[in-house]
Amino acid sequence: MIDRYERLEPVRLRWRNLVSSPAAYRSRVAEREAKVHALIEFRAPDPGCIPRPEAGPLSGLPFAVKNNIAVGGWNLTCGSRMLAELAAPYSATAVGRLTGAGAVVTGTANLDEFGMGSSTANSFAGPTRNPWDLSRTPGGSSGGSAAAVASGEVPFALGTDTGGSVRQPAAFCGIYGLKPTYGAVSRFGLVAYASSLECIGVLAESPELAEAVFAGMRGRDPLDHTSVSWTPAPDRPVRTVAVLRDTAALSDEVRAVYKRSVASLGALGYDTVPVELPALEYAAAAYYTIATAEASANLARFDGIRYGLRPYYAESPEQLVTEARTKGFGPEVKQRIMLGTFVLREGFREQFYQRAQRIRAAIGRELERVFETADVLLSPVYPVTAFRLDDPAMDGFTQKTADIYTVMANLAGLPALSFPAGLSDGLPVGLQVTAPAFAEASLFRFAQRFRDVFPPPVCPLRDSEPVRDRGGRA
Amino acid sequence: MSRYETHIGLEIHIHLSTRTKMFCGCDAKFGDEPNTNVCPVCMGWPGTLPMLSGAAVELGYRTAHALGCTLSRRTVFVRKQYFYPDMPKNYQISQFHDPVGRDGLLGVPMPDGGVKTVRIRECHLEEDAGKMIHAGEITLLDYNRAGYPLLEIVTEPDLRSGAEAEEFLRYFRRLVRHLGVSDGNMEEGSLRCDANVSVAPEGAGLGTKVEIKNLNSSRFVRLALEHERERQTALLSEGGAVLQETRLWNENRDRTEPMRTKESSRDYRYFPEPDLPPFVPSGRFLSMIGGSVPELPAALAERFVREYGLSPDLAGAVTDDRAEAEFFERTVKRAAALSGGTVPPDGALPDGTGREVALWMTGELRKVLGRAGVTLTESRMTSERLAQIVALLREGRINGRIAKRLVSEAVTRDAEPLEVVAREGLELLSTEEALLPYVQRVLASEREVTAAVRSGDTAKAEYLVGRVMAETGGRADPPLVRMLIDRLAAGVPAAKERR
């Protein structure tokens, strides 16, 4: 354990230096923000508020928080006009634990509205851009968190992963993205979209940092009855890697990187076993059925009565609510609410919602079988690399069907980590490893080994110096 | 002319007497300023999650058990979804397929002495909504009540008349107060009741069900159901059909009226609450619940009638509240012990002590407590003190007037009755020995009157009795005084002086 955190010392020092001058830090972030627009709000910390170096690995590190996770004293817009003016009166448990360990919140990150999307273009605050190619999406829905880390504004950021929303942007931006075991991190303070599927996750520069942040956040929370005490799976080294046989859905670029990575597993010292997951065919449909059903209930509270967007005048409560929701929600959110309302209707519930839950159970069983013969499962994250912001081929429907590789971890409640596996045409390609419940350690071990042999390229934007303007201000 | 049968089922909601709300730590108490007992959880703020109150679960299981229900080994919460301004999340956390208890039975004592058995379909937990108040053109919302823990009890349509429904409600209220799970007060809103009523020809099963709402007292329940029975019977006997609908009781017009809104045709889109795992009671929890049900009010009252010779009315009055019933029994036993009587092994004391205690508890003591604004358990009256008073009465050492004073002083001045009596010499003078000096003194000071009495003047005798009463501060026993006066006046020596 000490070994791993020692690797973080240089990182900590570097960041403490960067942050020690608020003006320099502000300028650094401003220069990147002008390009990527990753953050909704940024505040350079007062040097007096940065904790002294303690034993903890996170002490003094700045981080960004996806804006659907509550940070006391900051806005909680969730990327939505509905909550554009909302200030969080409390902090999420996960955030409180990290600040308690000495890390400092310096920004709230842009996101697809309420976490619904794969591009971060569905935000009332406008899109975030991929630091590798500003004409492209950083992925979503935690695109702001990914872009902030990849561009060097912060060393790590919190995101949320309901169907891949941490792992896919991490893959698009060439960084590491962890989705923990469901229940390992408290959801208190995470604005709910799909309660039984989502987790607070970490996007970070390195697997060591992701591991340290996860260790700082996890554990049972009395405020969240679905959170569990952290009891890690027995610590076994990773020996066997299961690999998905079927790659037909992948683009040529992604398939090439995937096959190359699979081929290198032997050289890395792993045995491989090819597997098939027939239930994957239904995974996206099952996921969207369950997620939208839960979302339709979770977003019902936004009616403008107690907080949020409220029309100045209405003839009746019904009119007030209708107007608030019509004006407050974007089209993607409205579509998902309507879908979710539909699949729970009397007469349709058996055909849609309950069937989706059965498929979910089947996926869980298939993954269990995989882990009888392997320690981790290697799979793609997304069929394509970061697509253009205005790409007509990647419409809402296509984006959803592309979620098949990521949703299975959410449906089964298992941990998964996406890691950079190479570049294709100058764009990062990420892959992911999935492990049994509470076996996050296996994910980090694998990612570290892979990184030690195949160090990933760093985004050019990250280490660029801030441009000094003519006035001499830094 | 065919005869018609009425089938009535009740849906009752009670506020559980927990300190906090169902899913957060806010206080659950009435009467505070609007929107002061609220927090992000019960206001439905984004990012909040429900935290299940163990106390509410316990009270729910206890009630279900007292109603004879089969208790769930795995009770599940669901989201019941509908939009309404008093609903902070626009869904209510409730239960559906796996409630806390089901298939119970309640035996309700009826005024005619019989017992009406009513089947309980199920009991389930849920949270209450806030309050909407219409004030002219604006609507006001108070969320203090949002998130209160409720238990909903649904009966089968076993009740046959408005009067039976009223009795059921009355007894049900006694039961929940007796169990200590709820105040069960319809006027304060801690007990709410909707009714389902259908009328059909005798033997033809259930008719078309009509739901009746806006029943704010058990009396209105009876009136509304009687009215509804008449309305449906009239419709059917004219060959018409009863419409399945929801009707509201209009207490000003003494009739039910159709509800104008479409609330009754909602699809609640139930699904299991993902934020709350199912509650699986442990063996220890179940045996705690199983062992905790005290004698139900009817059984207790019946026992008091048998063992203490109370009238049914008096027994009922003393068993409304379990704490008071226990106070009663303790007082009776103590009073018997103080009077030197032995307490029979089975505890029964049919010698009138029980009746005395009950009369004082339901009469003077209740008045004094009411004036002082405290309940029995809050007050300074203890079973020891009341026992002292009753023992003194039964031994003839004090009279009713003094007893009333002692009751009052125990409550208002924290006074121990025996001490007061000793200190102020309040004991009755009820023996010849005690009275003799006073009588002799008075006669000695009224020689002419005494002479008149010797000659048979009874009016003057009464005058002398009055003088003795005054001398003794009212502690003398008038008949005994009179007898002594007559004897002494006649020259008959006092008993002591006789050989």
mmCIF file with all atom_site columns, C-alpha atoms in Angstrom, chain A residues 266-334:
data_model
loop_
_atom_site.group_PDB
_atom_site.id
_atom_site.type_symbol
_atom_site.label_atom_id
_atom_site.label_alt_id
_atom_site.label_comp_id
_atom_site.label_asym_id
_atom_site.label_entity_id
_atom_site.label_seq_id
_atom_site.pdbx_PDB_ins_code
_atom_site.Cartn_x
_atom_site.Cartn_y
_atom_site.Cartn_z
_atom_site.occupancy
_atom_site.B_iso_or_equiv
_atom_site.pdbx_formal_charge
_atom_site.auth_seq_id
_atom_site.auth_comp_id
_atom_site.auth_asym_id
_atom_site.auth_atom_id
_atom_site.pdbx_PDB_model_num
ATOM 1  C CA . GLY A 1 266 ? 0.481   -13.067 -23.082 1.00 0.00 ? 266 GLY A CA 1
ATOM 2  C CA . ALA A 1 267 ? 3.556   -10.848 -23.125 1.00 0.00 ? 267 ALA A CA 1
ATOM 3  C CA . LEU A 1 268 ? 2.196   -9.091  -20.035 1.00 0.00 ? 268 LEU A CA 1
ATOM 4  C CA . GLY A 1 269 ? 2.101   -12.413 -18.262 1.00 0.00 ? 269 GLY A CA 1
ATOM 5  C CA . TYR A 1 270 ? -1.604  -13.233 -18.382 1.00 0.00 ? 270 TYR A CA 1
ATOM 6  C CA . ASP A 1 271 ? -3.495  -16.283 -19.525 1.00 0.00 ? 271 ASP A CA 1
ATOM 7  C CA . THR A 1 272 ? -6.493  -15.493 -21.660 1.00 0.00 ? 272 THR A CA 1
ATOM 8  C CA . VAL A 1 273 ? -9.813  -17.209 -22.104 1.00 0.00 ? 273 VAL A CA 1
ATOM 9  C CA . PRO A 1 274 ? -12.244 -16.127 -24.827 1.00 0.00 ? 274 PRO A CA 1
ATOM 10 C CA . VAL A 1 275 ? -15.846 -15.689 -23.711 1.00 0.00 ? 275 VAL A CA 1
ATOM 11 C CA . GLU A 1 276 ? -19.189 -14.838 -25.149 1.00 0.00 ? 276 GLU A CA 1
ATOM 12 C CA . LEU A 1 277 ? -21.959 -12.878 -23.518 1.00 0.00 ? 277 LEU A CA 1
ATOM 13 C CA . PRO A 1 278 ? -25.163 -13.608 -25.438 1.00 0.00 ? 278 PRO A CA 1
ATOM 14 C CA . ALA A 1 279 ? -27.235 -11.438 -23.144 1.00 0.00 ? 279 ALA A CA 1
ATOM 15 C CA . LEU A 1 280 ? -25.250 -8.407  -24.308 1.00 0.00 ? 280 LEU A CA 1
ATOM 16 C CA . GLU A 1 281 ? -27.566 -8.249  -27.281 1.00 0.00 ? 281 GLU A CA 1
ATOM 17 C CA . TYR A 1 282 ? -30.353 -7.143  -24.958 1.00 0.00 ? 282 TYR A CA 1
ATOM 18 C CA . ALA A 1 283 ? -28.219 -5.170  -22.531 1.00 0.00 ? 283 ALA A CA 1
ATOM 19 C CA . ALA A 1 284 ? -28.790 -1.682  -23.895 1.00 0.00 ? 284 ALA A CA 1
ATOM 20 C CA . ALA A 1 285 ? -32.547 -2.210  -24.192 1.00 0.00 ? 285 ALA A CA 1
ATOM 21 C CA . ALA A 1 286 ? -32.757 -3.593  -20.657 1.00 0.00 ? 286 ALA A CA 1
ATOM 22 C CA . TYR A 1 287 ? -30.595 -0.786  -19.353 1.00 0.00 ? 287 TYR A CA 1
ATOM 23 C CA . TYR A 1 288 ? -32.630 1.994   -20.930 1.00 0.00 ? 288 TYR A CA 1
ATOM 24 C CA . THR A 1 289 ? -35.893 0.415   -19.816 1.00 0.00 ? 289 THR A CA 1
ATOM 25 C CA . ILE A 1 290 ? -34.809 0.275   -16.192 1.00 0.00 ? 290 ILE A CA 1
ATOM 26 C CA . ALA A 1 291 ? -32.888 3.549   -16.166 1.00 0.00 ? 291 ALA A CA 1
ATOM 27 C CA . THR A 1 292 ? -35.655 5.597   -17.735 1.00 0.00 ? 292 THR A CA 1
ATOM 28 C CA . ALA A 1 293 ? -38.259 4.016   -15.448 1.00 0.00 ? 293 ALA A CA 1
ATOM 29 C CA . GLU A 1 294 ? -36.275 5.029   -12.373 1.00 0.00 ? 294 GLU A CA 1
ATOM 30 C CA . ALA A 1 295 ? -35.506 8.417   -13.907 1.00 0.00 ? 295 ALA A CA 1
ATOM 31 C CA . SER A 1 296 ? -39.172 9.175   -14.486 1.00 0.00 ? 296 SER A CA 1
ATOM 32 C CA . ALA A 1 297 ? -39.703 8.812   -10.735 1.00 0.00 ? 297 ALA A CA 1
ATOM 33 C CA . ASN A 1 298 ? -36.441 10.472  -9.656  1.00 0.00 ? 298 ASN A CA 1
ATOM 34 C CA . LEU A 1 299 ? -37.064 13.563  -11.778 1.00 0.00 ? 299 LEU A CA 1
ATOM 35 C CA . ALA A 1 300 ? -40.690 13.912  -10.748 1.00 0.00 ? 300 ALA A CA 1
ATOM 36 C CA . ARG A 1 301 ? -39.650 16.046  -7.787  1.00 0.00 ? 301 ARG A CA 1
ATOM 37 C CA . PHE A 1 302 ? -38.583 18.873  -10.124 1.00 0.00 ? 302 PHE A CA 1
ATOM 38 C CA . ASP A 1 303 ? -41.823 20.817  -10.307 1.00 0.00 ? 303 ASP A CA 1
ATOM 39 C CA . GLY A 1 304 ? -40.724 24.346  -9.449  1.00 0.00 ? 304 GLY A CA 1
ATOM 40 C CA . ILE A 1 305 ? -42.698 24.434  -6.217  1.00 0.00 ? 305 ILE A CA 1
ATOM 41 C CA . ARG A 1 306 ? -40.033 24.053  -3.547  1.00 0.00 ? 306 ARG A CA 1
ATOM 42 C CA . TYR A 1 307 ? -36.916 25.028  -5.506  1.00 0.00 ? 307 TYR A CA 1
ATOM 43 C CA . GLY A 1 308 ? -35.712 25.322  -9.071  1.00 0.00 ? 308 GLY A CA 1
ATOM 44 C CA . LEU A 1 309 ? -37.119 27.076  -12.100 1.00 0.00 ? 309 LEU A CA 1
ATOM 45 C CA . ARG A 1 310 ? -40.494 28.539  -11.352 1.00 0.00 ? 310 ARG A CA 1
ATOM 46 C CA . PRO A 1 311 ? -42.708 30.545  -13.686 1.00 0.00 ? 311 PRO A CA 1
ATOM 47 C CA . TYR A 1 312 ? -43.629 33.895  -12.260 1.00 0.00 ? 312 TYR A CA 1
ATOM 48 C CA . TYR A 1 313 ? -47.342 33.266  -12.401 1.00 0.00 ? 313 TYR A CA 1
ATOM 49 C CA . ALA A 1 314 ? -49.668 30.347  -12.972 1.00 0.00 ? 314 ALA A CA 1
ATOM 50 C CA . GLU A 1 315 ? -53.415 29.872  -12.886 1.00 0.00 ? 315 GLU A CA 1
ATOM 51 C CA . SER A 1 316 ? -53.199 26.573  -11.048 1.00 0.00 ? 316 SER A CA 1
ATOM 52 C CA . PRO A 1 317 ? -50.674 24.213  -9.505  1.00 0.00 ? 317 PRO A CA 1
ATOM 53 C CA . GLU A 1 318 ? -50.948 21.995  -12.574 1.00 0.00 ? 318 GLU A CA 1
ATOM 54 C CA . GLN A 1 319 ? -50.081 24.857  -14.857 1.00 0.00 ? 319 GLN A CA 1
ATOM 55 C CA . LEU A 1 320 ? -47.140 25.872  -12.681 1.00 0.00 ? 320 LEU A CA 1
ATOM 56 C CA . VAL A 1 321 ? -45.684 22.391  -12.774 1.00 0.00 ? 321 VAL A CA 1
ATOM 57 C CA . THR A 1 322 ? -46.252 21.934  -16.495 1.00 0.00 ? 322 THR A CA 1
ATOM 58 C CA . GLU A 1 323 ? -44.560 25.191  -17.330 1.00 0.00 ? 323 GLU A CA 1
ATOM 59 C CA . ALA A 1 324 ? -41.623 24.631  -15.006 1.00 0.00 ? 324 ALA A CA 1
ATOM 60 C CA . ARG A 1 325 ? -40.928 21.213  -16.478 1.00 0.00 ? 325 ARG A CA 1
ATOM 61 C CA . THR A 1 326 ? -41.516 22.235  -20.063 1.00 0.00 ? 326 THR A CA 1
ATOM 62 C CA . LYS A 1 327 ? -39.095 25.129  -19.775 1.00 0.00 ? 327 LYS A CA 1
ATOM 63 C CA . GLY A 1 328 ? -36.672 23.539  -17.346 1.00 0.00 ? 328 GLY A CA 1
ATOM 64 C CA . PHE A 1 329 ? -35.886 20.226  -19.041 1.00 0.00 ? 329 PHE A CA 1
ATOM 65 C CA . GLY A 1 330 ? -33.990 19.688  -22.317 1.00 0.00 ? 330 GLY A CA 1
ATOM 66 C CA . PRO A 1 331 ? -35.318 17.353  -25.028 1.00 0.00 ? 331 PRO A CA 1
ATOM 67 C CA . GLU A 1 332 ? -33.160 14.354  -24.103 1.00 0.00 ? 332 GLU A CA 1
ATOM 68 C CA . VAL A 1 333 ? -34.397 14.467  -20.515 1.00 0.00 ? 333 VAL A CA 1
ATOM 69 C CA . LYS A 1 334 ? -38.002 14.829  -21.609 1.00 0.00 ? 334 LYS A CA 1
#
